[in-house]
mmCIF file with all atom_site columns, C-alpha atoms in Angstrom:
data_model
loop_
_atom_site.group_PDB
_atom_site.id
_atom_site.type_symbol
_atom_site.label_atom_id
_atom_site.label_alt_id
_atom_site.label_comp_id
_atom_site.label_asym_id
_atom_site.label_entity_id
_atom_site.label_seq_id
_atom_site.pdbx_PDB_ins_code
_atom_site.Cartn_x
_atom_site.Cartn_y
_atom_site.Cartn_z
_atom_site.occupancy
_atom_site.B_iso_or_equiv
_atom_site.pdbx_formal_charge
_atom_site.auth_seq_id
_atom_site.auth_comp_id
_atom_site.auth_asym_id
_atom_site.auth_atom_id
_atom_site.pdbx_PDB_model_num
ATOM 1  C CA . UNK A 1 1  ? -3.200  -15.872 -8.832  1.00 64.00 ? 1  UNK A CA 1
ATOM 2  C CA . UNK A 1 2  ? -2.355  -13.176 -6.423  1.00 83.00 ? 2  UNK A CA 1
ATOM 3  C CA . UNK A 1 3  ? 0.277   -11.111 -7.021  1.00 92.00 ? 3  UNK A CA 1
ATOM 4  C CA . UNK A 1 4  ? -0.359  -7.706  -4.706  1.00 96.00 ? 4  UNK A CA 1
ATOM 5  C CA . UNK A 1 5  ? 1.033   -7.098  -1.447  1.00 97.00 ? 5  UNK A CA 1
ATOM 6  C CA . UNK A 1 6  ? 0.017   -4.843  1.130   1.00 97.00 ? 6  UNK A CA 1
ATOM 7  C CA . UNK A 1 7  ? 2.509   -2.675  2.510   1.00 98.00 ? 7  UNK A CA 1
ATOM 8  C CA . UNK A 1 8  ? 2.362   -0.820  5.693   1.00 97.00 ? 8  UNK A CA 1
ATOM 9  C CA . UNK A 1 9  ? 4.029   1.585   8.283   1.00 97.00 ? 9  UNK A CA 1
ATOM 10 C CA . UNK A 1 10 ? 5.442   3.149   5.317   1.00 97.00 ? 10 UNK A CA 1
ATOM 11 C CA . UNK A 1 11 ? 7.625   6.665   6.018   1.00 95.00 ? 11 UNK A CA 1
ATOM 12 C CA . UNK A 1 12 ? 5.294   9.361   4.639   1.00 93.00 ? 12 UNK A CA 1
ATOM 13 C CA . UNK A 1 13 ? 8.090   10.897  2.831   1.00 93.00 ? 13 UNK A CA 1
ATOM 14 C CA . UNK A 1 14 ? 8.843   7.200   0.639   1.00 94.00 ? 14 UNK A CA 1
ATOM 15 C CA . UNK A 1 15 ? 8.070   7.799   -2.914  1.00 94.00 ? 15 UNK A CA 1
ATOM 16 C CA . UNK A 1 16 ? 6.662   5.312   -5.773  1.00 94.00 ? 16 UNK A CA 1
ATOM 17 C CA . UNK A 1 17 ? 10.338  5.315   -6.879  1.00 96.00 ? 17 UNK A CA 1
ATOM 18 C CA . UNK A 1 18 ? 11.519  4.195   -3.726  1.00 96.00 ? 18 UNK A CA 1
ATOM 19 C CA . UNK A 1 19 ? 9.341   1.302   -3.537  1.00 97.00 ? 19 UNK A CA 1
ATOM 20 C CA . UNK A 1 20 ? 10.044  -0.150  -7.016  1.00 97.00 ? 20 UNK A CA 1
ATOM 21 C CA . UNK A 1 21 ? 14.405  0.250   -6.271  1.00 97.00 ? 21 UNK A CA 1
ATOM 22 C CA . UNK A 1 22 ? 13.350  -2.145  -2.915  1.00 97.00 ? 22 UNK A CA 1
ATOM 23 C CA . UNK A 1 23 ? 10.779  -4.273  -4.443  1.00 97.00 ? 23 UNK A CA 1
ATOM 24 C CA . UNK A 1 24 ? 12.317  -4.704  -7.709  1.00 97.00 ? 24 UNK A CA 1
ATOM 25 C CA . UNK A 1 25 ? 15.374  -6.625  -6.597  1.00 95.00 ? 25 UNK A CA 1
ATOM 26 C CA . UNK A 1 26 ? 12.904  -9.194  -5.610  1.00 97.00 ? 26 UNK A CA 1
ATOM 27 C CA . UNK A 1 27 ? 11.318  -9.322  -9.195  1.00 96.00 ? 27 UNK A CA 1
ATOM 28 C CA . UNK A 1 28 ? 9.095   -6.833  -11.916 1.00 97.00 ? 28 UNK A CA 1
ATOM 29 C CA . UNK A 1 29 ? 6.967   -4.506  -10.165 1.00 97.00 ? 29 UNK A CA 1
ATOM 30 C CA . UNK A 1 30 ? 4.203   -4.450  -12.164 1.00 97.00 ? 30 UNK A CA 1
ATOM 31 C CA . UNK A 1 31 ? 1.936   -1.696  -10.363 1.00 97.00 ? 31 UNK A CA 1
ATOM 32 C CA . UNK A 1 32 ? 2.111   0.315   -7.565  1.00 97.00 ? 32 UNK A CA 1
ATOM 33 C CA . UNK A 1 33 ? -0.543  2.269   -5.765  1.00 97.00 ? 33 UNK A CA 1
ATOM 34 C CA . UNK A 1 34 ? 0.000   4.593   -2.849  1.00 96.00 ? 34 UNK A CA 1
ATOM 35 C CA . UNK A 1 35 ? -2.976  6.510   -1.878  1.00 95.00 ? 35 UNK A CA 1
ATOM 36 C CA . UNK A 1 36 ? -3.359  9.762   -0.653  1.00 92.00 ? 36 UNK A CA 1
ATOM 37 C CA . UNK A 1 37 ? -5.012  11.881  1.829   1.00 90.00 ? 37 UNK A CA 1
ATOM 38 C CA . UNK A 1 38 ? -8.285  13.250  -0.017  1.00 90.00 ? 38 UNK A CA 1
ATOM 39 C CA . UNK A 1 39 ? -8.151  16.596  1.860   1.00 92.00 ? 39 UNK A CA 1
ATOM 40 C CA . UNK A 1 40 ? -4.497  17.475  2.114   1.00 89.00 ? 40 UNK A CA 1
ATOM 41 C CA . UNK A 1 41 ? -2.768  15.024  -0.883  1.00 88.00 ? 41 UNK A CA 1
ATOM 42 C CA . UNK A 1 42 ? -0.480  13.696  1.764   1.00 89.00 ? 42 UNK A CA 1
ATOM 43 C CA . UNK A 1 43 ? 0.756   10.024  1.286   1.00 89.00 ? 43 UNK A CA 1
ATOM 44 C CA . UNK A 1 44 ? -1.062  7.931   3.729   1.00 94.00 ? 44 UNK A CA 1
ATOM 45 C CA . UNK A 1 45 ? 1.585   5.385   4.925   1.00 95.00 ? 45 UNK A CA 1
ATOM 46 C CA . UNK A 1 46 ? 0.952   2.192   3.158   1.00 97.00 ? 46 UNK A CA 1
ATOM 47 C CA . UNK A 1 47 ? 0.986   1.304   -0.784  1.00 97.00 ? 47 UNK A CA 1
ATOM 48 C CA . UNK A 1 48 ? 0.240   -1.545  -2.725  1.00 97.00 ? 48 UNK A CA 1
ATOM 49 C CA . UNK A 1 49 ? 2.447   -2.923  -4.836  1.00 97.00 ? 49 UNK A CA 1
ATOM 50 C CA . UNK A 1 50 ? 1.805   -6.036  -7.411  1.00 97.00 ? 50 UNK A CA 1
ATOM 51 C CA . UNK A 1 51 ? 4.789   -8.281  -8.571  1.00 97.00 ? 51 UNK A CA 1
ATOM 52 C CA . UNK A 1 52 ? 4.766   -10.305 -11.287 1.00 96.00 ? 52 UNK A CA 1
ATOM 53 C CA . UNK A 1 53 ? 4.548   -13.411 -9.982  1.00 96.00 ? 53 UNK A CA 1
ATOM 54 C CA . UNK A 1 54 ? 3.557   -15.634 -6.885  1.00 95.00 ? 54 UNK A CA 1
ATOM 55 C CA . UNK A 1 55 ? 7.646   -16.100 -6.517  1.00 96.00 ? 55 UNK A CA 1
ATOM 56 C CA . UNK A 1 56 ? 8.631   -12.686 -6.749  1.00 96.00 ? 56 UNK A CA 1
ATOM 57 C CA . UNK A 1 57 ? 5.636   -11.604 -4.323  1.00 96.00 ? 57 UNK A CA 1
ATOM 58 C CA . UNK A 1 58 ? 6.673   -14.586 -1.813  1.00 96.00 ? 58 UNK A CA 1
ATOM 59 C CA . UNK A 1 59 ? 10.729  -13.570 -2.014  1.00 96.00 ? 59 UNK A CA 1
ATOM 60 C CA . UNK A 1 60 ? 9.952   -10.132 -1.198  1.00 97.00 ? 60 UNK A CA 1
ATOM 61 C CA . UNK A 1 61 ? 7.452   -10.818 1.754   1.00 97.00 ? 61 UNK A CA 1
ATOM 62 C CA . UNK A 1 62 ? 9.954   -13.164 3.117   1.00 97.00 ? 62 UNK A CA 1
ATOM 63 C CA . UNK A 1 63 ? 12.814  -10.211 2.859   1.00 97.00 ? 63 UNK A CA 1
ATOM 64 C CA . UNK A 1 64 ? 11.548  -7.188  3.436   1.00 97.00 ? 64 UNK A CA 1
ATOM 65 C CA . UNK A 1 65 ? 8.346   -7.568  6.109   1.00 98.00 ? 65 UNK A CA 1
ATOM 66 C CA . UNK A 1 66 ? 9.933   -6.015  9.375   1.00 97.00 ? 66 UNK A CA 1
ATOM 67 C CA . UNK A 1 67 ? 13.085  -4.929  8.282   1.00 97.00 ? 67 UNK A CA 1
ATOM 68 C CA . UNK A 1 68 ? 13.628  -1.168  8.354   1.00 97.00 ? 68 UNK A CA 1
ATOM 69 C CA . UNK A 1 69 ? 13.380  1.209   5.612   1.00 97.00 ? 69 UNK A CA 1
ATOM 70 C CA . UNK A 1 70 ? 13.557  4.859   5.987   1.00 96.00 ? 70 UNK A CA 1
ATOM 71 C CA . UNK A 1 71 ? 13.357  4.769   9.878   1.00 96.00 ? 71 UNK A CA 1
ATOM 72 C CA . UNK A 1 72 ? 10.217  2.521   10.140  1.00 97.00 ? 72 UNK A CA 1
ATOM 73 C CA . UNK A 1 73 ? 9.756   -1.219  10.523  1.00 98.00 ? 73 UNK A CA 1
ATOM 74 C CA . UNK A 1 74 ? 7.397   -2.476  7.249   1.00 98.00 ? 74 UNK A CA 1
ATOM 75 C CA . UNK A 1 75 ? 4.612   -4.611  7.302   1.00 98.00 ? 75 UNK A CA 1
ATOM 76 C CA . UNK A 1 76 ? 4.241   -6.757  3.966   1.00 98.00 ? 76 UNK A CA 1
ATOM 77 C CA . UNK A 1 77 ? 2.065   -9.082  3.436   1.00 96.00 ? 77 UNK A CA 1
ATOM 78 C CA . UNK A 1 78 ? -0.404  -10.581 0.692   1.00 96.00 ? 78 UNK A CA 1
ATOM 79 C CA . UNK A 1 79 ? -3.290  -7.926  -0.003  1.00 94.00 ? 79 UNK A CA 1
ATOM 80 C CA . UNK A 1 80 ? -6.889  -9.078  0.652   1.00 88.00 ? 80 UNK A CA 1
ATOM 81 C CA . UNK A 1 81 ? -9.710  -8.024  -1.214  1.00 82.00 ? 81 UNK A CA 1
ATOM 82 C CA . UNK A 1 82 ? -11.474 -5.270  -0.330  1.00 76.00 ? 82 UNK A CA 1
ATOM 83 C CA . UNK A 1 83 ? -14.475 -5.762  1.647   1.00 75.00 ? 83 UNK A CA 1
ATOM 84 C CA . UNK A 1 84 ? -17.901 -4.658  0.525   1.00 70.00 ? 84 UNK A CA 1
ATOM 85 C CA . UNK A 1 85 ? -18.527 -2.465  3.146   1.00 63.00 ? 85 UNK A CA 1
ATOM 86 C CA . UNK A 1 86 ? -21.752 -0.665  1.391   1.00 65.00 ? 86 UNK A CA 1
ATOM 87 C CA . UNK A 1 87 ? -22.691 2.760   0.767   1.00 67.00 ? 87 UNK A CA 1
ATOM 88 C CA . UNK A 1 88 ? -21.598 4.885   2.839   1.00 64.00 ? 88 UNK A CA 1
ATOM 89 C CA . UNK A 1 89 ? -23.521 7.735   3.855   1.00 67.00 ? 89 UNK A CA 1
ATOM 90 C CA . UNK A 1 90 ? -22.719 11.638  4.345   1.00 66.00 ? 90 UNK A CA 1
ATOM 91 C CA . UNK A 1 91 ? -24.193 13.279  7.384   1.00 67.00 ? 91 UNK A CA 1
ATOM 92 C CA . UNK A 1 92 ? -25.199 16.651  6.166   1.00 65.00 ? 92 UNK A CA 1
ATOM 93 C CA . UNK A 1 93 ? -24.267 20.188  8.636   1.00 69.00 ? 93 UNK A CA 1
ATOM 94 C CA . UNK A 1 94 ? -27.435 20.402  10.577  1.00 67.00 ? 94 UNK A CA 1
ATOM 95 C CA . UNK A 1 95 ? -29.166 23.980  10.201  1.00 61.00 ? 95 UNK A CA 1
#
């Protein structure tokens, strides 16, 4: 049972906080992930955010995806798994 949704076009200045206030109305947030920018620790403008059950996940697709939170339209939706994408490979500085 999938319980994590995807959200994007967050505002870069939302915080973890912010999320669970809006998603918790809609039931437990259980986790919440927002990942950074590996070189400059800046938020990257979408989270994930897992509810605690199908319900709660479907109530708060249903209200929030499109309406506006801190100036931008979300995107919410049910997160897909991650594809295997491989190894990837680092080109090295050529000498």
């Amino acid at each position: 049972m999938n319980t994590k949704l995807y959200v994007g076009n967050l505002s870069f200045d939302a915080t973890e906080q912010d999320l669970r206030d809006l998603f918790g109305s809609y039931g437990e947030v259980t986790e919440l992930f927002m990942p950074t920018d590996r070189d400059s620790g800046r938020p990257r403008g979408f989270a994930f955010v897992t509810m605690d059950s199908t319900d709660s996940m479907g109530s708060a697709i249903e209200a929030v995806n499109g309406t506006e939170f801190q100036g931008r339209a979300l995107v919410v939706n049910e997160a897909k798994p991650q594809e295997n994408r491989g190894r990837r490979r680092r080109k090295l500085p050529q000498q």
